[in-house]
Amino acid sequence: MRLLKTLLILTLSLTSLMTSAKTYHVYFLGGQSNMEGYGYNAELSDDQKALSSAVPIFHGRSVFDNQADGGVGLWSLLKPGHGTGFHSDGVTNNYSDRFGPELTFAQSMAKSSEQNIAIIKYATGGTGLSTGVGYGNWDPEFTEGDGQNQYDYALTAIKTALTATDIDGDGVPDTLIPAGIVWMQGEADAHHSVAAADAYGEKLTTLMKLIRQALGDETIPVVLGKINRRPDQGAEPEMPYMQTVIKAQKLFAMNDVCARYVTETENYTLTDDRWHYDSAAYIQMGQAFAKAMLNLKAC
């Protein structure tokens, strides 16, 4: 009887371990400051603060080019605080008082797809696609200094995140399936020079190809967010090449059957700095990104 009881306990324990193993569909969120997020946690309702708490996120440390520890991080459960000011040392996450589109993107994806969702996030404000643009760049051919830039740090985040075996901390190895890219970036290129804006389309195509390869699937869906400058919100800041970048983003989505262009961002409210969105806009943005991604799942 004691032997049977022991065998029963072992069987139940093994069954519990087997049923705890999960498969996660992983989405990479990247770009510059409007992907980082400038929404205020204090302006979220209690329900909004908790809406994505079951979603694991790996948020790589944002640094400028040729600085140390870019992309390091660790898996944790998603909560407000992954906006601008967040940083990680790979051991501990230090949360900010801001959030970005990751909150409602995760909630919308998890709810509508009925799949386990996980996020890898790496974004740094003021960064462009060409060398010499903004506070840092994503150019894969960058060679200045130590030759380390935003592209390298994003790869660090992706590779570190995807080699983890237990992202939800339940003691059971998880299966990670890269499932999509969400990209919100372009203001720095539209601000810098006509040469940077003219090169944007080619640079974007190359970068998305390489990130797809890093995720292990060259047909992985890509969702782009349209950069925004609403004339009804005051004089335009210095972004004279915005239409050139917008045209390049649009052409990328038109020429890639596995890409979508989210234009709803042009209707979102900007803060007084006229560069970043308000809290309500980041909630809308995440939902819009998820809607576009769900329409691409059959790609």
PDB file of N, CA and C in Angstrom, residues 131-225:
ATOM      1  N   THR A 131      24.253  55.610 -39.734  1.00  0.00           N
ATOM      2  CA  THR A 131      25.372  56.064 -38.912  1.00  0.00           C
ATOM      3  C   THR A 131      25.396  57.594 -38.867  1.00  0.00           C
ATOM      4  N   GLY A 132      25.559  58.138 -37.668  1.00  0.00           N
ATOM      5  CA  GLY A 132      25.616  59.585 -37.501  1.00  0.00           C
ATOM      6  C   GLY A 132      24.280  60.241 -37.223  1.00  0.00           C
ATOM      7  N   VAL A 133      23.212  59.467 -37.234  1.00  0.00           N
ATOM      8  CA  VAL A 133      21.878  60.018 -36.989  1.00  0.00           C
ATOM      9  C   VAL A 133      21.528  59.896 -35.511  1.00  0.00           C
ATOM     10  N   GLY A 134      21.033  60.975 -34.925  1.00  0.00           N
ATOM     11  CA  GLY A 134      20.526  60.951 -33.562  1.00  0.00           C
ATOM     12  C   GLY A 134      21.584  60.654 -32.508  1.00  0.00           C
ATOM     13  N   TYR A 135      21.117  60.079 -31.381  1.00  0.00           N
ATOM     14  CA  TYR A 135      21.994  59.767 -30.255  1.00  0.00           C
ATOM     15  C   TYR A 135      22.622  58.386 -30.393  1.00  0.00           C
ATOM     16  N   GLY A 136      22.273  57.679 -31.435  1.00  0.00           N
ATOM     17  CA  GLY A 136      22.775  56.343 -31.690  1.00  0.00           C
ATOM     18  C   GLY A 136      22.105  55.826 -32.942  1.00  0.00           C
ATOM     19  N   ASN A 137      22.592  54.712 -33.465  1.00  0.00           N
ATOM     20  CA  ASN A 137      22.032  54.231 -34.722  1.00  0.00           C
ATOM     21  C   ASN A 137      21.915  52.709 -34.752  1.00  0.00           C
ATOM     22  N   TRP A 138      21.118  52.234 -35.727  1.00  0.00           N
ATOM     23  CA  TRP A 138      20.842  50.803 -35.883  1.00  0.00           C
ATOM     24  C   TRP A 138      21.557  50.217 -37.102  1.00  0.00           C
ATOM     25  N   ASP A 139      22.505  50.923 -37.666  1.00  0.00           N
ATOM     26  CA  ASP A 139      23.177  50.483 -38.879  1.00  0.00           C
ATOM     27  C   ASP A 139      24.004  49.217 -38.608  1.00  0.00           C
ATOM     28  N   PRO A 140      23.681  48.086 -39.271  1.00  0.00           N
ATOM     29  CA  PRO A 140      24.436  46.848 -39.037  1.00  0.00           C
ATOM     30  C   PRO A 140      25.901  46.943 -39.445  1.00  0.00           C
ATOM     31  N   GLU A 141      26.254  47.928 -40.290  1.00  0.00           N
ATOM     32  CA  GLU A 141      27.630  48.078 -40.749  1.00  0.00           C
ATOM     33  C   GLU A 141      28.405  49.130 -39.957  1.00  0.00           C
ATOM     34  N   PHE A 142      27.891  49.530 -38.840  1.00  0.00           N
ATOM     35  CA  PHE A 142      28.525  50.545 -37.997  1.00  0.00           C
ATOM     36  C   PHE A 142      29.905  50.071 -37.528  1.00  0.00           C
ATOM     37  N   THR A 143      30.911  50.938 -37.669  1.00  0.00           N
ATOM     38  CA  THR A 143      32.281  50.554 -37.292  1.00  0.00           C
ATOM     39  C   THR A 143      32.971  51.563 -36.380  1.00  0.00           C
ATOM     40  N   GLU A 144      32.324  52.656 -36.061  1.00  0.00           N
ATOM     41  CA  GLU A 144      32.985  53.676 -35.255  1.00  0.00           C
ATOM     42  C   GLU A 144      33.228  53.184 -33.822  1.00  0.00           C
ATOM     43  N   GLY A 145      34.314  53.679 -33.219  1.00  0.00           N
ATOM     44  CA  GLY A 145      34.626  53.286 -31.850  1.00  0.00           C
ATOM     45  C   GLY A 145      34.798  51.781 -31.736  1.00  0.00           C
ATOM     46  N   ASP A 146      34.069  51.175 -30.803  1.00  0.00           N
ATOM     47  CA  ASP A 146      34.113  49.726 -30.629  1.00  0.00           C
ATOM     48  C   ASP A 146      33.207  49.000 -31.621  1.00  0.00           C
ATOM     49  N   GLY A 147      32.483  49.765 -32.436  1.00  0.00           N
ATOM     50  CA  GLY A 147      31.598  49.144 -33.424  1.00  0.00           C
ATOM     51  C   GLY A 147      30.348  48.548 -32.832  1.00  0.00           C
ATOM     52  N   GLN A 148      29.977  48.980 -31.623  1.00  0.00           N
ATOM     53  CA  GLN A 148      28.783  48.464 -30.953  1.00  0.00           C
ATOM     54  C   GLN A 148      27.674  49.505 -31.007  1.00  0.00           C
ATOM     55  N   ASN A 149      26.530  49.129 -31.562  1.00  0.00           N
ATOM     56  CA  ASN A 149      25.431  50.085 -31.659  1.00  0.00           C
ATOM     57  C   ASN A 149      24.102  49.431 -31.327  1.00  0.00           C
ATOM     58  N   GLN A 150      23.015  50.088 -31.682  1.00  0.00           N
ATOM     59  CA  GLN A 150      21.683  49.622 -31.293  1.00  0.00           C
ATOM     60  C   GLN A 150      21.347  48.249 -31.883  1.00  0.00           C
ATOM     61  N   TYR A 151      21.793  48.012 -33.082  1.00  0.00           N
ATOM     62  CA  TYR A 151      21.583  46.702 -33.704  1.00  0.00           C
ATOM     63  C   TYR A 151      22.248  45.600 -32.877  1.00  0.00           C
ATOM     64  N   ASP A 152      23.488  45.829 -32.464  1.00  0.00           N
ATOM     65  CA  ASP A 152      24.203  44.833 -31.662  1.00  0.00           C
ATOM     66  C   ASP A 152      23.506  44.596 -30.323  1.00  0.00           C
ATOM     67  N   TYR A 153      23.035  45.678 -29.712  1.00  0.00           N
ATOM     68  CA  TYR A 153      22.381  45.531 -28.412  1.00  0.00           C
ATOM     69  C   TYR A 153      21.033  44.815 -28.538  1.00  0.00           C
ATOM     70  N   ALA A 154      20.323  45.069 -29.640  1.00  0.00           N
ATOM     71  CA  ALA A 154      19.079  44.349 -29.874  1.00  0.00           C
ATOM     72  C   ALA A 154      19.350  42.857 -30.048  1.00  0.00           C
ATOM     73  N   LEU A 155      20.418  42.524 -30.779  1.00  0.00           N
ATOM     74  CA  LEU A 155      20.781  41.114 -30.953  1.00  0.00           C
ATOM     75  C   LEU A 155      21.125  40.477 -29.608  1.00  0.00           C
ATOM     76  N   THR A 156      21.814  41.232 -28.751  1.00  0.00           N
ATOM     77  CA  THR A 156      22.126  40.712 -27.418  1.00  0.00           C
ATOM     78  C   THR A 156      20.857  40.376 -26.661  1.00  0.00           C
ATOM     79  N   ALA A 157      19.896  41.282 -26.697  1.00  0.00           N
ATOM     80  CA  ALA A 157      18.625  41.047 -26.008  1.00  0.00           C
ATOM     81  C   ALA A 157      17.908  39.829 -26.588  1.00  0.00           C
ATOM     82  N   ILE A 158      17.837  39.758 -27.907  1.00  0.00           N
ATOM     83  CA  ILE A 158      17.128  38.649 -28.558  1.00  0.00           C
ATOM     84  C   ILE A 158      17.782  37.313 -28.242  1.00  0.00           C
ATOM     85  N   LYS A 159      19.104  37.236 -28.409  1.00  0.00           N
ATOM     86  CA  LYS A 159      19.809  35.974 -28.199  1.00  0.00           C
ATOM     87  C   LYS A 159      19.742  35.535 -26.743  1.00  0.00           C
ATOM     88  N   THR A 160      19.920  36.482 -25.819  1.00  0.00           N
ATOM     89  CA  THR A 160      19.853  36.141 -24.400  1.00  0.00           C
ATOM     90  C   THR A 160      18.458  35.670 -24.022  1.00  0.00           C
ATOM     91  N   ALA A 161      17.453  36.374 -24.522  1.00  0.00           N
ATOM     92  CA  ALA A 161      16.073  36.019 -24.196  1.00  0.00           C
ATOM     93  C   ALA A 161      15.693  34.649 -24.742  1.00  0.00           C
ATOM     94  N   LEU A 162      16.084  34.373 -25.977  1.00  0.00           N
ATOM     95  CA  LEU A 162      15.656  33.128 -26.624  1.00  0.00           C
ATOM     96  C   LEU A 162      16.414  31.899 -26.129  1.00  0.00           C
ATOM     97  N   THR A 163      17.568  32.099 -25.487  1.00  0.00           N
ATOM     98  CA  THR A 163      18.301  30.953 -24.949  1.00  0.00           C
ATOM     99  C   THR A 163      17.862  30.600 -23.531  1.00  0.00           C
ATOM    100  N   ALA A 164      16.996  31.395 -22.936  1.00  0.00           N
ATOM    101  CA  ALA A 164      16.477  31.079 -21.603  1.00  0.00           C
ATOM    102  C   ALA A 164      15.585  29.838 -21.683  1.00  0.00           C
ATOM    103  N   THR A 165      15.584  29.053 -20.626  1.00  0.00           N
ATOM    104  CA  THR A 165      14.807  27.808 -20.638  1.00  0.00           C
ATOM    105  C   THR A 165      13.512  27.883 -19.842  1.00  0.00           C
ATOM    106  N   ASP A 166      13.452  28.790 -18.886  1.00  0.00           N
ATOM    107  CA  ASP A 166      12.250  28.894 -18.042  1.00  0.00           C
ATOM    108  C   ASP A 166      11.928  30.368 -17.852  1.00  0.00           C
ATOM    109  N   ILE A 167      11.124  30.934 -18.751  1.00  0.00           N
ATOM    110  CA  ILE A 167      10.919  32.383 -18.735  1.00  0.00           C
ATOM    111  C   ILE A 167       9.844  32.822 -17.749  1.00  0.00           C
ATOM    112  N   ASP A 168       9.006  31.897 -17.289  1.00  0.00           N
ATOM    113  CA  ASP A 168       7.955  32.288 -16.354  1.00  0.00           C
ATOM    114  C   ASP A 168       8.256  31.902 -14.916  1.00  0.00           C
ATOM    115  N   GLY A 169       9.422  31.298 -14.693  1.00  0.00           N
ATOM    116  CA  GLY A 169       9.872  31.025 -13.329  1.00  0.00           C
ATOM    117  C   GLY A 169       9.142  29.923 -12.598  1.00  0.00           C
ATOM    118  N   ASP A 170       8.486  28.996 -13.343  1.00  0.00           N
ATOM    119  CA  ASP A 170       7.749  27.929 -12.663  1.00  0.00           C
ATOM    120  C   ASP A 170       8.577  26.654 -12.517  1.00  0.00           C
ATOM    121  N   GLY A 171       9.855  26.714 -12.909  1.00  0.00           N
ATOM    122  CA  GLY A 171      10.716  25.561 -12.760  1.00  0.00           C
ATOM    123  C   GLY A 171      10.638  24.551 -13.876  1.00  0.00           C
ATOM    124  N   VAL A 172       9.848  24.832 -14.894  1.00  0.00           N
ATOM    125  CA  VAL A 172       9.662  23.915 -16.019  1.00  0.00           C
ATOM    126  C   VAL A 172      10.132  24.591 -17.297  1.00  0.00           C
ATOM    127  N   PRO A 173      10.932  23.908 -18.128  1.00  0.00           N
ATOM    128  CA  PRO A 173      11.402  24.520 -19.378  1.00  0.00           C
ATOM    129  C   PRO A 173      10.243  24.908 -20.287  1.00  0.00           C
ATOM    130  N   ASP A 174      10.360  26.065 -20.911  1.00  0.00           N
ATOM    131  CA  ASP A 174       9.331  26.566 -21.821  1.00  0.00           C
ATOM    132  C   ASP A 174       9.823  26.473 -23.266  1.00  0.00           C
ATOM    133  N   THR A 175       8.881  26.439 -24.193  1.00  0.00           N
ATOM    134  CA  THR A 175       9.185  26.477 -25.614  1.00  0.00           C
ATOM    135  C   THR A 175       8.880  27.877 -26.134  1.00  0.00           C
ATOM    136  N   LEU A 176       9.860  28.510 -26.799  1.00  0.00           N
ATOM    137  CA  LEU A 176       9.699  29.867 -27.301  1.00  0.00           C
ATOM    138  C   LEU A 176       9.629  29.852 -28.820  1.00  0.00           C
ATOM    139  N   ILE A 177       8.568  30.434 -29.367  1.00  0.00           N
ATOM    140  CA  ILE A 177       8.375  30.506 -30.810  1.00  0.00           C
ATOM    141  C   ILE A 177       8.333  31.976 -31.222  1.00  0.00           C
ATOM    142  N   PRO A 178       9.392  32.502 -31.845  1.00  0.00           N
ATOM    143  CA  PRO A 178       9.337  33.887 -32.338  1.00  0.00           C
ATOM    144  C   PRO A 178       8.168  34.049 -33.301  1.00  0.00           C
ATOM    145  N   ALA A 179       7.379  35.103 -33.091  1.00  0.00           N
ATOM    146  CA  ALA A 179       6.124  35.207 -33.837  1.00  0.00           C
ATOM    147  C   ALA A 179       5.892  36.548 -34.500  1.00  0.00           C
ATOM    148  N   GLY A 180       6.703  37.576 -34.221  1.00  0.00           N
ATOM    149  CA  GLY A 180       6.454  38.863 -34.857  1.00  0.00           C
ATOM    150  C   GLY A 180       7.380  39.962 -34.366  1.00  0.00           C
ATOM    151  N   ILE A 181       7.421  41.040 -35.154  1.00  0.00           N
ATOM    152  CA  ILE A 181       8.209  42.237 -34.844  1.00  0.00           C
ATOM    153  C   ILE A 181       7.281  43.442 -34.876  1.00  0.00           C
ATOM    154  N   VAL A 182       7.394  44.309 -33.888  1.00  0.00           N
ATOM    155  CA  VAL A 182       6.676  45.587 -33.889  1.00  0.00           C
ATOM    156  C   VAL A 182       7.729  46.687 -33.834  1.00  0.00           C
ATOM    157  N   TRP A 183       7.649  47.623 -34.788  1.00  0.00           N
ATOM    158  CA  TRP A 183       8.697  48.633 -34.938  1.00  0.00           C
ATOM    159  C   TRP A 183       8.089  50.028 -34.928  1.00  0.00           C
ATOM    160  N   MET A 184       8.537  50.873 -33.969  1.00  0.00           N
ATOM    161  CA  MET A 184       8.074  52.251 -33.880  1.00  0.00           C
ATOM    162  C   MET A 184       9.295  53.153 -33.845  1.00  0.00           C
ATOM    163  N   GLN A 185       9.612  53.783 -34.993  1.00  0.00           N
ATOM    164  CA  GLN A 185      10.872  54.527 -35.112  1.00  0.00           C
ATOM    165  C   GLN A 185      10.861  55.305 -36.427  1.00  0.00           C
ATOM    166  N   GLY A 186      11.671  56.359 -36.505  1.00  0.00           N
ATOM    167  CA  GLY A 186      11.799  57.116 -37.738  1.00  0.00           C
ATOM    168  C   GLY A 186      11.906  58.610 -37.542  1.00  0.00           C
ATOM    169  N   GLU A 187      11.546  59.086 -36.350  1.00  0.00           N
ATOM    170  CA  GLU A 187      11.584  60.526 -36.107  1.00  0.00           C
ATOM    171  C   GLU A 187      13.004  61.091 -36.226  1.00  0.00           C
ATOM    172  N   ALA A 188      13.999  60.334 -35.732  1.00  0.00           N
ATOM    173  CA  ALA A 188      15.379  60.820 -35.787  1.00  0.00           C
ATOM    174  C   ALA A 188      15.843  60.979 -37.233  1.00  0.00           C
ATOM    175  N   ASP A 189      15.498  60.042 -38.092  1.00  0.00           N
ATOM    176  CA  ASP A 189      15.898  60.111 -39.498  1.00  0.00           C
ATOM    177  C   ASP A 189      15.171  61.255 -40.209  1.00  0.00           C
ATOM    178  N   ALA A 190      13.911  61.483 -39.841  1.00  0.00           N
ATOM    179  CA  ALA A 190      13.135  62.570 -40.440  1.00  0.00           C
ATOM    180  C   ALA A 190      13.626  63.930 -39.978  1.00  0.00           C
ATOM    181  N   HIS A 191      14.317  63.957 -38.864  1.00  0.00           N
ATOM    182  CA  HIS A 191      14.845  65.204 -38.308  1.00  0.00           C
ATOM    183  C   HIS A 191      16.246  65.526 -38.825  1.00  0.00           C
ATOM    184  N   HIS A 192      17.056  64.502 -39.073  1.00  0.00           N
ATOM    185  CA  HIS A 192      18.497  64.700 -39.233  1.00  0.00           C
ATOM    186  C   HIS A 192      18.902  65.345 -40.550  1.00  0.00           C
ATOM    187  N   SER A 193      18.562  64.704 -41.678  1.00  0.00           N
ATOM    188  CA  SER A 193      19.022  65.204 -42.974  1.00  0.00           C
ATOM    189  C   SER A 193      18.248  64.539 -44.099  1.00  0.00           C
ATOM    190  N   VAL A 194      18.288  65.168 -45.250  1.00  0.00           N
ATOM    191  CA  VAL A 194      17.633  64.582 -46.411  1.00  0.00           C
ATOM    192  C   VAL A 194      18.302  63.269 -46.788  1.00  0.00           C
ATOM    193  N   ALA A 195      19.621  63.155 -46.587  1.00  0.00           N
ATOM    194  CA  ALA A 195      20.330  61.916 -46.915  1.00  0.00           C
ATOM    195  C   ALA A 195      19.849  60.760 -46.032  1.00  0.00           C
ATOM    196  N   ALA A 196      19.672  61.028 -44.735  1.00  0.00           N
ATOM    197  CA  ALA A 196      19.195  59.995 -43.815  1.00  0.00           C
ATOM    198  C   ALA A 196      17.771  59.572 -44.175  1.00  0.00           C
ATOM    199  N   ALA A 197      16.929  60.540 -44.499  1.00  0.00           N
ATOM    200  CA  ALA A 197      15.549  60.233 -44.865  1.00  0.00           C
ATOM    201  C   ALA A 197      15.497  59.439 -46.169  1.00  0.00           C
ATOM    202  N   ASP A 198      16.318  59.826 -47.146  1.00  0.00           N
ATOM    203  CA  ASP A 198      16.344  59.116 -48.423  1.00  0.00           C
ATOM    204  C   ASP A 198      16.827  57.677 -48.259  1.00  0.00           C
ATOM    205  N   ALA A 199      17.702  57.441 -47.298  1.00  0.00           N
ATOM    206  CA  ALA A 199      18.246  56.096 -47.082  1.00  0.00           C
ATOM    207  C   ALA A 199      17.339  55.230 -46.212  1.00  0.00           C
ATOM    208  N   TYR A 200      16.288  55.814 -45.659  1.00  0.00           N
ATOM    209  CA  TYR A 200      15.490  55.122 -44.651  1.00  0.00           C
ATOM    210  C   TYR A 200      14.887  53.822 -45.176  1.00  0.00           C
ATOM    211  N   GLY A 201      14.326  53.838 -46.362  1.00  0.00           N
ATOM    212  CA  GLY A 201      13.669  52.651 -46.893  1.00  0.00           C
ATOM    213  C   GLY A 201      14.612  51.471 -47.025  1.00  0.00           C
ATOM    214  N   GLU A 202      15.778  51.708 -47.610  1.00  0.00           N
ATOM    215  CA  GLU A 202      16.764  50.639 -47.772  1.00  0.00           C
ATOM    216  C   GLU A 202      17.271  50.151 -46.418  1.00  0.00           C
ATOM    217  N   LYS A 203      17.535  51.089 -45.516  1.00  0.00           N
ATOM    218  CA  LYS A 203      18.023  50.715 -44.192  1.00  0.00           C
ATOM    219  C   LYS A 203      16.981  49.901 -43.425  1.00  0.00           C
ATOM    220  N   LEU A 204      15.717  50.299 -43.538  1.00  0.00           N
ATOM    221  CA  LEU A 204      14.650  49.589 -42.840  1.00  0.00           C
ATOM    222  C   LEU A 204      14.513  48.168 -43.377  1.00  0.00           C
ATOM    223  N   THR A 205      14.553  48.021 -44.694  1.00  0.00           N
ATOM    224  CA  THR A 205      14.432  46.701 -45.304  1.00  0.00           C
ATOM    225  C   THR A 205      15.552  45.778 -44.839  1.00  0.00           C
ATOM    226  N   THR A 206      16.775  46.285 -44.811  1.00  0.00           N
ATOM    227  CA  THR A 206      17.919  45.488 -44.369  1.00  0.00           C
ATOM    228  C   THR A 206      17.797  45.111 -42.902  1.00  0.00           C
ATOM    229  N   LEU A 207      17.431  46.088 -42.071  1.00  0.00           N
ATOM    230  CA  LEU A 207      17.344  45.837 -40.638  1.00  0.00           C
ATOM    231  C   LEU A 207      16.269  44.813 -40.311  1.00  0.00           C
ATOM    232  N   MET A 208      15.095  44.930 -40.928  1.00  0.00           N
ATOM    233  CA  MET A 208      14.025  43.972 -40.658  1.00  0.00           C
ATOM    234  C   MET A 208      14.416  42.573 -41.113  1.00  0.00           C
ATOM    235  N   LYS A 209      15.136  42.465 -42.223  1.00  0.00           N
ATOM    236  CA  LYS A 209      15.612  41.162 -42.683  1.00  0.00           C
ATOM    237  C   LYS A 209      16.544  40.537 -41.654  1.00  0.00           C
ATOM    238  N   LEU A 210      17.460  41.342 -41.108  1.00  0.00           N
ATOM    239  CA  LEU A 210      18.425  40.827 -40.148  1.00  0.00           C
ATOM    240  C   LEU A 210      17.777  40.473 -38.808  1.00  0.00           C
ATOM    241  N   ILE A 211      16.823  41.270 -38.363  1.00  0.00           N
ATOM    242  CA  ILE A 211      16.130  40.932 -37.115  1.00  0.00           C
ATOM    243  C   ILE A 211      15.287  39.685 -37.300  1.00  0.00           C
ATOM    244  N   ARG A 212      14.657  39.557 -38.462  1.00  0.00           N
ATOM    245  CA  ARG A 212      13.934  38.318 -38.755  1.00  0.00           C
ATOM    246  C   ARG A 212      14.867  37.114 -38.688  1.00  0.00           C
ATOM    247  N   GLN A 213      16.050  37.243 -39.264  1.00  0.00           N
ATOM    248  CA  GLN A 213      17.021  36.148 -39.229  1.00  0.00           C
ATOM    249  C   GLN A 213      17.431  35.832 -37.796  1.00  0.00           C
ATOM    250  N   ALA A 214      17.628  36.865 -36.978  1.00  0.00           N
ATOM    251  CA  ALA A 214      18.005  36.653 -35.580  1.00  0.00           C
ATOM    252  C   ALA A 214      16.910  35.910 -34.825  1.00  0.00           C
ATOM    253  N   LEU A 215      15.670  36.130 -35.239  1.00  0.00           N
ATOM    254  CA  LEU A 215      14.536  35.446 -34.617  1.00  0.00           C
ATOM    255  C   LEU A 215      14.289  34.074 -35.238  1.00  0.00           C
ATOM    256  N   GLY A 216      15.006  33.778 -36.314  1.00  0.00           N
ATOM    257  CA  GLY A 216      14.943  32.447 -36.885  1.00  0.00           C
ATOM    258  C   GLY A 216      13.893  32.217 -37.940  1.00  0.00           C
ATOM    259  N   ASP A 217      13.306  33.294 -38.503  1.00  0.00           N
ATOM    260  CA  ASP A 217      12.252  33.123 -39.500  1.00  0.00           C
ATOM    261  C   ASP A 217      12.188  34.372 -40.369  1.00  0.00           C
ATOM    262  N   GLU A 218      12.579  34.249 -41.635  1.00  0.00           N
ATOM    263  CA  GLU A 218      12.626  35.409 -42.525  1.00  0.00           C
ATOM    264  C   GLU A 218      11.252  35.843 -43.024  1.00  0.00           C
ATOM    265  N   THR A 219      10.202  35.090 -42.680  1.00  0.00           N
ATOM    266  CA  THR A 219       8.837  35.489 -43.056  1.00  0.00           C
ATOM    267  C   THR A 219       8.042  35.971 -41.847  1.00  0.00           C
ATOM    268  N   ILE A 220       8.725  36.167 -40.734  1.00  0.00           N
ATOM    269  CA  ILE A 220       8.030  36.584 -39.523  1.00  0.00           C
ATOM    270  C   ILE A 220       7.327  37.929 -39.752  1.00  0.00           C
ATOM    271  N   PRO A 221       6.095  38.093 -39.273  1.00  0.00           N
ATOM    272  CA  PRO A 221       5.349  39.334 -39.509  1.00  0.00           C
ATOM    273  C   PRO A 221       6.017  40.559 -38.897  1.00  0.00           C
ATOM    274  N   VAL A 222       5.898  41.692 -39.603  1.00  0.00           N
ATOM    275  CA  VAL A 222       6.409  42.978 -39.130  1.00  0.00           C
ATOM    276  C   VAL A 222       5.281  43.995 -39.132  1.00  0.00           C
ATOM    277  N   VAL A 223       5.092  44.667 -38.019  1.00  0.00           N
ATOM    278  CA  VAL A 223       4.122  45.752 -37.906  1.00  0.00           C
ATOM    279  C   VAL A 223       4.887  47.051 -37.667  1.00  0.00           C
ATOM    280  N   LEU A 224       4.639  48.044 -38.517  1.00  0.00           N
ATOM    281  CA  LEU A 224       5.289  49.351 -38.399  1.00  0.00           C
ATOM    282  C   LEU A 224       4.291  50.388 -37.913  1.00  0.00           C
ATOM    283  N   GLY A 225       4.750  51.272 -37.039  1.00  0.00           N
ATOM    284  CA  GLY A 225       3.929  52.404 -36.624  1.00  0.00           C
ATOM    285  C   GLY A 225       4.321  53.664 -37.372  1.00  0.00           C
TER     286      GLY A 225
END
